[in-house]
mmCIF file of N, CA and C in Angstrom:
data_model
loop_
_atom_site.group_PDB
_atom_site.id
_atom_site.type_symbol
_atom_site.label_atom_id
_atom_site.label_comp_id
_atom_site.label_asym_id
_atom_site.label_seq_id
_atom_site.Cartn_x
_atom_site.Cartn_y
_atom_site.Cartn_z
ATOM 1 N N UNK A 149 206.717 102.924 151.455
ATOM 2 C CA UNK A 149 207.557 103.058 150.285
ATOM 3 C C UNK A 149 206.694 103.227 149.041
ATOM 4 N N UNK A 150 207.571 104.164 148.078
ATOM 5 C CA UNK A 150 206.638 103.893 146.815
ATOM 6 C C UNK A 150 205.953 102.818 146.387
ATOM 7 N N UNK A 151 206.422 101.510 146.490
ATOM 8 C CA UNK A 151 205.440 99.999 145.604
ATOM 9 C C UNK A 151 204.108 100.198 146.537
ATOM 10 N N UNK A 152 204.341 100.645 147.724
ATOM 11 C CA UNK A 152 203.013 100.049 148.359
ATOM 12 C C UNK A 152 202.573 100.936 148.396
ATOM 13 N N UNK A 153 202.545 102.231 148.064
ATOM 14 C CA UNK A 153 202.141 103.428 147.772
ATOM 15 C C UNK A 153 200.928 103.003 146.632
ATOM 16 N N UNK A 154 201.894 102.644 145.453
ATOM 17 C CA UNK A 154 200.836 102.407 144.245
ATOM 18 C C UNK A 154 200.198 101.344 144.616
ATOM 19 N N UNK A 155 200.410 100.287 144.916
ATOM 20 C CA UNK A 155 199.477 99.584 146.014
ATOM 21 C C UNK A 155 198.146 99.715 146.307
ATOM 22 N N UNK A 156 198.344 100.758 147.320
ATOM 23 C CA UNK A 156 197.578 101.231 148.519
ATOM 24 C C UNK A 156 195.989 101.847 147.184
ATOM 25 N N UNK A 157 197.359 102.699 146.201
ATOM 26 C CA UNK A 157 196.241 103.485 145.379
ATOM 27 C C UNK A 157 195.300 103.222 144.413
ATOM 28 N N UNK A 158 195.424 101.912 144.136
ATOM 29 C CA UNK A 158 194.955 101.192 142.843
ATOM 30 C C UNK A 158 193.269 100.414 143.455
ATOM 31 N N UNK A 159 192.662 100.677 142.884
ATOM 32 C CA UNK A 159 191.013 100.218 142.618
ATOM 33 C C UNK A 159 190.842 98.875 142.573
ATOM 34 N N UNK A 160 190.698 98.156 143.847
ATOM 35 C CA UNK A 160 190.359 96.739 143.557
ATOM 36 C C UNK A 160 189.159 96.055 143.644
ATOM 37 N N UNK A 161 188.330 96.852 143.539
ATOM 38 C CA UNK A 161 186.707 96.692 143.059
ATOM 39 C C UNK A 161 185.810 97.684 144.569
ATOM 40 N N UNK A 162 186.956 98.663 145.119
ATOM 41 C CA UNK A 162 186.005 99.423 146.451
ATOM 42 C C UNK A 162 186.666 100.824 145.638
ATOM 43 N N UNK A 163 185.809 101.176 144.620
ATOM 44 C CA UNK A 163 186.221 102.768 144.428
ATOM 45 C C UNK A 163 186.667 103.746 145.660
ATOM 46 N N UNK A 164 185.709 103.830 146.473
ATOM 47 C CA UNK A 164 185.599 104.609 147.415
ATOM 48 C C UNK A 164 186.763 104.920 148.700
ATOM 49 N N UNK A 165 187.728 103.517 148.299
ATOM 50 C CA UNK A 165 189.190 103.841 149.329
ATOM 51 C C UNK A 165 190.055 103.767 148.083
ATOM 52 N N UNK A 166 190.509 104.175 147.437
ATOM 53 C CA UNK A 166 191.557 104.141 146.219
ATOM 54 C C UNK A 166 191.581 105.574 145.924
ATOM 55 N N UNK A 167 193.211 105.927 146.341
ATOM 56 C CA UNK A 167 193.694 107.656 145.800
ATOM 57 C C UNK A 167 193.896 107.169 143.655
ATOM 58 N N UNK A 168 194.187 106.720 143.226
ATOM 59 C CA UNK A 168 195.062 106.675 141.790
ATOM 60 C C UNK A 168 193.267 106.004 141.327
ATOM 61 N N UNK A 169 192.539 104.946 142.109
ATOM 62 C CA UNK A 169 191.000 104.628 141.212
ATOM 63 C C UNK A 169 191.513 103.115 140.455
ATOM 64 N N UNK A 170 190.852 103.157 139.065
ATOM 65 C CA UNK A 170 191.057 101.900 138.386
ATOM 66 C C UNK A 170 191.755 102.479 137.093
ATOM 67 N N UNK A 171 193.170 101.663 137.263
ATOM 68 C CA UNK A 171 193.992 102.149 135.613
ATOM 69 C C UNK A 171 193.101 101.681 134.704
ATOM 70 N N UNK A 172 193.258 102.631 133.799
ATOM 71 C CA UNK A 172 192.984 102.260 132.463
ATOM 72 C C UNK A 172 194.021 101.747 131.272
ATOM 73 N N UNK A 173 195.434 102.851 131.631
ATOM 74 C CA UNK A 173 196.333 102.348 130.909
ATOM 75 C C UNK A 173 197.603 102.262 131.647
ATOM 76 N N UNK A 174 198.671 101.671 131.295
ATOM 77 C CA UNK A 174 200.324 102.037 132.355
ATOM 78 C C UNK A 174 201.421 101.832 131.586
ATOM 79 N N UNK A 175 202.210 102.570 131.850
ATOM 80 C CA UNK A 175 203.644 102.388 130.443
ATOM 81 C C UNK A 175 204.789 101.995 131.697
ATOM 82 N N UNK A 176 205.422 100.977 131.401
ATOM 83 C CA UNK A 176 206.614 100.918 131.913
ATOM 84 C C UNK A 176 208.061 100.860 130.939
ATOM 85 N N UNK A 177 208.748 101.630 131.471
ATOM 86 C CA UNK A 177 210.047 101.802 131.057
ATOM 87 C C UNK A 177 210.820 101.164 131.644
ATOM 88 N N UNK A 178 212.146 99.945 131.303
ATOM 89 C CA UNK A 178 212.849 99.193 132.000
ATOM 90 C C UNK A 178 214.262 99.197 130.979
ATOM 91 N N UNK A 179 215.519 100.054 132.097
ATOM 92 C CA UNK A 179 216.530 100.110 131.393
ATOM 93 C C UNK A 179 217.642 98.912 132.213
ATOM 94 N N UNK A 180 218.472 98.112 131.438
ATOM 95 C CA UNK A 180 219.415 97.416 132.497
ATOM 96 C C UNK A 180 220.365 98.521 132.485
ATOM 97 N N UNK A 181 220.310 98.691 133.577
ATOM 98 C CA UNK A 181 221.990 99.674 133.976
ATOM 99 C C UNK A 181 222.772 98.793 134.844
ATOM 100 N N UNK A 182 224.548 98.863 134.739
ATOM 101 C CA UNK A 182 224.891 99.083 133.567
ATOM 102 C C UNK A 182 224.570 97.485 132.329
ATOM 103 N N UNK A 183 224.511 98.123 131.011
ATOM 104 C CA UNK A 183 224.037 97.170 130.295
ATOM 105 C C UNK A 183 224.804 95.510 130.147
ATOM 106 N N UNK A 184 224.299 94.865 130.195
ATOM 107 C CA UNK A 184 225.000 93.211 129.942
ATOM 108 C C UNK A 184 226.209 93.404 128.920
ATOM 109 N N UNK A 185 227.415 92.864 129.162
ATOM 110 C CA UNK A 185 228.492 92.900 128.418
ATOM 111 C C UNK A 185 228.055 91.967 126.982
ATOM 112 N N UNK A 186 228.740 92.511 125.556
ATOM 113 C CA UNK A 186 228.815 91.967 124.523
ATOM 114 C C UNK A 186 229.007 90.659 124.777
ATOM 115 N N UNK A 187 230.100 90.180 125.743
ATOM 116 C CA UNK A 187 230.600 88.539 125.715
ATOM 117 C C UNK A 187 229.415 88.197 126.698
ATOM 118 N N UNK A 188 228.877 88.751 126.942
ATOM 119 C CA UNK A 188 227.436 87.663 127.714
ATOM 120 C C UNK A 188 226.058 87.865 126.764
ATOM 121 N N UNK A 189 225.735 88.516 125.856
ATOM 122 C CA UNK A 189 224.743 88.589 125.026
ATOM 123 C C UNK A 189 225.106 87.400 124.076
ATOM 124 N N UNK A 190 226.437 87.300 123.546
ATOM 125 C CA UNK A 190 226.760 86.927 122.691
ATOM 126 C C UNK A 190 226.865 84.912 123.141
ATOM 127 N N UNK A 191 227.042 84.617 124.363
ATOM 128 C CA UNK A 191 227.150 83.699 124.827
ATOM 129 C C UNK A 191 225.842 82.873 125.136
ATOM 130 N N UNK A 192 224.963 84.277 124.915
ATOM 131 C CA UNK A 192 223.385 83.420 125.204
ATOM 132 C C UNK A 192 222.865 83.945 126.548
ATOM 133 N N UNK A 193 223.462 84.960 126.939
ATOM 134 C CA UNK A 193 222.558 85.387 128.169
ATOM 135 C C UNK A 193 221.845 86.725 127.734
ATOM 136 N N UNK A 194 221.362 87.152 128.207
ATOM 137 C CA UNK A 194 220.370 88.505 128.097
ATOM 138 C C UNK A 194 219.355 88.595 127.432
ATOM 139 N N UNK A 195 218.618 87.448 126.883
ATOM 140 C CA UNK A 195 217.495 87.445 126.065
ATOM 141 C C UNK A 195 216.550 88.249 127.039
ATOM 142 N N UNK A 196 216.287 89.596 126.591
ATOM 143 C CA UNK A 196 215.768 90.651 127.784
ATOM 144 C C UNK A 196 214.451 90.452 127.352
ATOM 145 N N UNK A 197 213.683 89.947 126.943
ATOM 146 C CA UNK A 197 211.674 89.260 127.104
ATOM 147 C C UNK A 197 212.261 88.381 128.257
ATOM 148 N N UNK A 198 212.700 86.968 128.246
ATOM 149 C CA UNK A 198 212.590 85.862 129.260
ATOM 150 C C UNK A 198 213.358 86.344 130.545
ATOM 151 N N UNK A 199 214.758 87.556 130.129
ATOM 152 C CA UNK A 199 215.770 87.769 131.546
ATOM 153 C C UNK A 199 215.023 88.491 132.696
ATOM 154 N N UNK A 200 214.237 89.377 131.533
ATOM 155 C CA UNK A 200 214.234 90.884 132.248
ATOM 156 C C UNK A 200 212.805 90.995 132.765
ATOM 157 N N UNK A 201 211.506 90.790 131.536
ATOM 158 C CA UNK A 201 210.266 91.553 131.633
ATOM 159 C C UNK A 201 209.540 90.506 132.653
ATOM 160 N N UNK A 202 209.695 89.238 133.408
ATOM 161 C CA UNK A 202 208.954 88.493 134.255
ATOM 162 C C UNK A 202 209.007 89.682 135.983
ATOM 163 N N UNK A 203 210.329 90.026 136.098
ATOM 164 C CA UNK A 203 210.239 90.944 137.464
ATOM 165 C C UNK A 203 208.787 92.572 137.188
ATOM 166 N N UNK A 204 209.035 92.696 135.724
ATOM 167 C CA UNK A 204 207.727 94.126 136.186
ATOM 168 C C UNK A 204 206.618 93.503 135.176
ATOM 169 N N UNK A 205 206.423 92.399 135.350
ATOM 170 C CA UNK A 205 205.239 91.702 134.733
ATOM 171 C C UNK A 205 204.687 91.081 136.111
ATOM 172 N N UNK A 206 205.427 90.841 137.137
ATOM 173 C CA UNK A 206 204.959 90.533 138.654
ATOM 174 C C UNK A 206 204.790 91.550 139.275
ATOM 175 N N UNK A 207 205.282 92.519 139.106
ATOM 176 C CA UNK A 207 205.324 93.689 139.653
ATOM 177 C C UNK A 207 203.577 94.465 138.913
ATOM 178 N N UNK A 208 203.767 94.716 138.182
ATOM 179 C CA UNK A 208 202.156 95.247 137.871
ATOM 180 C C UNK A 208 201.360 94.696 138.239
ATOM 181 N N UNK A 209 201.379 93.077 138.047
ATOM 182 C CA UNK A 209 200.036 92.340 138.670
ATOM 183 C C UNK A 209 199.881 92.284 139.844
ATOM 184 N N UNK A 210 201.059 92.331 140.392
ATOM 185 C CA UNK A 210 200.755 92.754 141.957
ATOM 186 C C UNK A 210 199.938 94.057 142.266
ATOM 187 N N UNK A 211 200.551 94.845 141.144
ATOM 188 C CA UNK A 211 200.297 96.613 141.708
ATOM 189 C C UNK A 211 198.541 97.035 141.720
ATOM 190 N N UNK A 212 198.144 96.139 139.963
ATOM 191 C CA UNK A 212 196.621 96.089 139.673
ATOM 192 C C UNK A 212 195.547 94.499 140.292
ATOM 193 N N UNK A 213 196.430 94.111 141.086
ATOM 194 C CA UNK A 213 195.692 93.076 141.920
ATOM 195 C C UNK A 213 194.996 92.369 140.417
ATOM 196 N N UNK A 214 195.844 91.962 139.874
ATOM 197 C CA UNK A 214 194.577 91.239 138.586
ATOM 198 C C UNK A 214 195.747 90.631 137.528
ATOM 199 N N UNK A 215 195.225 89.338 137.122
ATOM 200 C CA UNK A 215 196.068 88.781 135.995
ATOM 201 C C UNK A 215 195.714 89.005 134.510
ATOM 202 N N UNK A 216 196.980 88.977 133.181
ATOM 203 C CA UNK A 216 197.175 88.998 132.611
ATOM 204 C C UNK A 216 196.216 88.228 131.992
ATOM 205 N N UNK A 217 195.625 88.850 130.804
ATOM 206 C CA UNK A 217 194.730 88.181 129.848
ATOM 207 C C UNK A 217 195.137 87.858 128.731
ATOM 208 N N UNK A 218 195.588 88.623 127.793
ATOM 209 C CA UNK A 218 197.012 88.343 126.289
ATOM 210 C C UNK A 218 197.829 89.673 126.477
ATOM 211 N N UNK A 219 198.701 88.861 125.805
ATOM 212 C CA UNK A 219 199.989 89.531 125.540
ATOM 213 C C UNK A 219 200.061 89.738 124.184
ATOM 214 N N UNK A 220 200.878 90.488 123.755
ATOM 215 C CA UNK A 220 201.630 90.619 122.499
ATOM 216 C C UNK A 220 203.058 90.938 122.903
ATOM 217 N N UNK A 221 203.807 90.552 122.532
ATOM 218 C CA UNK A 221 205.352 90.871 122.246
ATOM 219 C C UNK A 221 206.242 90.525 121.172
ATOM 220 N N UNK A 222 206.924 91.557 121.020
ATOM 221 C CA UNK A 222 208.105 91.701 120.137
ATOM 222 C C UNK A 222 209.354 92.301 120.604
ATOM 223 N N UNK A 223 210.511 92.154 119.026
ATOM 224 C CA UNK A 223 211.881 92.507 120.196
ATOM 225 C C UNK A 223 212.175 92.593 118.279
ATOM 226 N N UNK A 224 213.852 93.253 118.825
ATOM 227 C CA UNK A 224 214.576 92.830 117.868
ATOM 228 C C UNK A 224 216.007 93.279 118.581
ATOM 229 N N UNK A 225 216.757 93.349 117.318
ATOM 230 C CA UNK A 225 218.753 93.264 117.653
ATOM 231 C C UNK A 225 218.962 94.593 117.721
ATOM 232 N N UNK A 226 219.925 95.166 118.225
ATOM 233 C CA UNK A 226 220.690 96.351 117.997
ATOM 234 C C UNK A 226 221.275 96.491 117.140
ATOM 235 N N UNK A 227 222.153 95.244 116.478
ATOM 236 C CA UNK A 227 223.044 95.336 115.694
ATOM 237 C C UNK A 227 223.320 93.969 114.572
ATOM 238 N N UNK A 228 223.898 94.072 113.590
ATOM 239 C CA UNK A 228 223.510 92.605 113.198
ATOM 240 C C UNK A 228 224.722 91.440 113.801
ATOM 241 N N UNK A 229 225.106 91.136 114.617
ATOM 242 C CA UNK A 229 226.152 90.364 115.410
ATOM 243 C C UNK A 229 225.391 89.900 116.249
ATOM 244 N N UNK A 230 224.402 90.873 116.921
ATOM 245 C CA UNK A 230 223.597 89.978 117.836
ATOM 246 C C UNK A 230 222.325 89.663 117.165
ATOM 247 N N UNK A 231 222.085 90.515 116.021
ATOM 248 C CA UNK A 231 220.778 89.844 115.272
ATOM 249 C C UNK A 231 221.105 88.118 114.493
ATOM 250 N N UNK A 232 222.382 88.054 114.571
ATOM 251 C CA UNK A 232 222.423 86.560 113.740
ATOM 252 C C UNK A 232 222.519 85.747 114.998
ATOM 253 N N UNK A 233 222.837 85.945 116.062
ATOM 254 C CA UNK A 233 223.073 85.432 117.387
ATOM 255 C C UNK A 233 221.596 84.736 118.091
ATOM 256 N N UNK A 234 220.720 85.698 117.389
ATOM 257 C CA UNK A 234 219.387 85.561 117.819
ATOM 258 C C UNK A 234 219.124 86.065 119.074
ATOM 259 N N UNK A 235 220.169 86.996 119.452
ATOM 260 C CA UNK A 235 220.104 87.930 120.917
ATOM 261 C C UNK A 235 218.848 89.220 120.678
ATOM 262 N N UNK A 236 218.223 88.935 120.863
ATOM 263 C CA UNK A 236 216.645 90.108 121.420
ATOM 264 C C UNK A 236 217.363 91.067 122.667
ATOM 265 N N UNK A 237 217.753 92.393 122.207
ATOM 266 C CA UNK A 237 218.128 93.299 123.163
ATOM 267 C C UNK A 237 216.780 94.757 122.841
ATOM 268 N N UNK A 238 216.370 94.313 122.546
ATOM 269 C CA UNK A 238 215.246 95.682 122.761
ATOM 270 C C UNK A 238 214.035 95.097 122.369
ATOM 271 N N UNK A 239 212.824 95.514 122.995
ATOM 272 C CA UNK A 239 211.460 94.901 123.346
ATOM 273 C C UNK A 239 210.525 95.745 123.653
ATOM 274 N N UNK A 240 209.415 95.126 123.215
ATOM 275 C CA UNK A 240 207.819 96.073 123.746
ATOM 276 C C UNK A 240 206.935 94.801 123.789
ATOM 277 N N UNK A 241 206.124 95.220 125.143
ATOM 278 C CA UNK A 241 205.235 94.160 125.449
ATOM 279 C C UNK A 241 204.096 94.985 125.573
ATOM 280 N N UNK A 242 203.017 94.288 124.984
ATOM 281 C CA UNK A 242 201.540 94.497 125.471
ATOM 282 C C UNK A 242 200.829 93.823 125.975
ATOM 283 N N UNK A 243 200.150 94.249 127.452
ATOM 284 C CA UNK A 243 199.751 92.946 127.875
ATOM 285 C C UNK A 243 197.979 93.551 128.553
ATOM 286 N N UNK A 244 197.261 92.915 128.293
ATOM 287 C CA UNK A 244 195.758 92.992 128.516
ATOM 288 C C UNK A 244 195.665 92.565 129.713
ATOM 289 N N UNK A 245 194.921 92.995 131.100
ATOM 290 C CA UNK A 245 194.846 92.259 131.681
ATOM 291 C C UNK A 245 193.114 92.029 131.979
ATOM 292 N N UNK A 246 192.641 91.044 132.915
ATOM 293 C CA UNK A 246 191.151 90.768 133.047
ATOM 294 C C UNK A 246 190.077 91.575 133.544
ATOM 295 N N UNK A 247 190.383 92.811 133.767
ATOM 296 C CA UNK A 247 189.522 93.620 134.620
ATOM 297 C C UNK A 247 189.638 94.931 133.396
ATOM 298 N N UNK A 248 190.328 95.041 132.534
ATOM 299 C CA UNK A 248 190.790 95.916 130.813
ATOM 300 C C UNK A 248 191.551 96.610 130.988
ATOM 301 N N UNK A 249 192.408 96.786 132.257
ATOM 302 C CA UNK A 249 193.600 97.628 131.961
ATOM 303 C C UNK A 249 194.912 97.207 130.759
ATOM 304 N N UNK A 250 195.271 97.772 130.153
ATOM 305 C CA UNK A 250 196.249 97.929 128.852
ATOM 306 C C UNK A 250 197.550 98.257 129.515
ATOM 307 N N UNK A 251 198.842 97.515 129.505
ATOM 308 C CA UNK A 251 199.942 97.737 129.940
ATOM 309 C C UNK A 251 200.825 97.484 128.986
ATOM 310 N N UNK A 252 201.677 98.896 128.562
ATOM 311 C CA UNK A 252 202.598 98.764 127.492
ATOM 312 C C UNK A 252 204.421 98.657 128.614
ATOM 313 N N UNK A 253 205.112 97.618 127.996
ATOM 314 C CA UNK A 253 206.473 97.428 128.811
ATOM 315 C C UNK A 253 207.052 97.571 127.415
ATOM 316 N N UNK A 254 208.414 98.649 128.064
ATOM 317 C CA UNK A 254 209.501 99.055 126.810
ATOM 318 C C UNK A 254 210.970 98.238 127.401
ATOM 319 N N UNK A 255 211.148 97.479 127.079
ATOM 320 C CA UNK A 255 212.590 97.149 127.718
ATOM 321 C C UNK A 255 213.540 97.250 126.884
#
């Protein structure tokens, strides 16, 4: 399957069996389809940093065999109903990891 595809391809210190080598950089895009209803944002669910970005924040470190060194993240509201709510529905993470690959997550 594709995961173990990228897997298979990623550089874990034996150049010489790795199709893809050692990332340097990786962008992930993460959409919820379909999106969380207003009455559940609004109730306190969907804070999409803590709901959402832990599944392809395991998912990369799995993919680059290597942990996270810093992060940066931010978010903000769509709208101001959920901005006074303190509901975070859109996000970008940057995350460093120990070997220097750069991973940008858009959620």
């Amino acid at each position: 399957d594709n995961n173990n595809t990228a897997f298979d391809g990623v550089d874990s210190g034996d150049s010489s069996s790795s199709a893809i080598g050692k990332p340097l950089t990786a962008n992930i895009f993460f959409g919820d389809h379909p999106t969380p209803s207003r009455e559940f944002l609004l109730q306190g669910g969907g804070n999409i940093i803590s709901d959402c970005s832990a599944h392809d924040v395991d998912y990369i470190r799995w993919v680059l065999n290597d942990e996270v060194e810093s992060v940066y993240a931010t978010g903000t509201s769509s709208d101001e109903e959920l901005r006074e709510k303190g509901v975070i529905d859109n996000a970008t993470m940057v995350m460093k990891f120990t070997r220097g690959t750069v991973v940008t997550l858009t959620l």
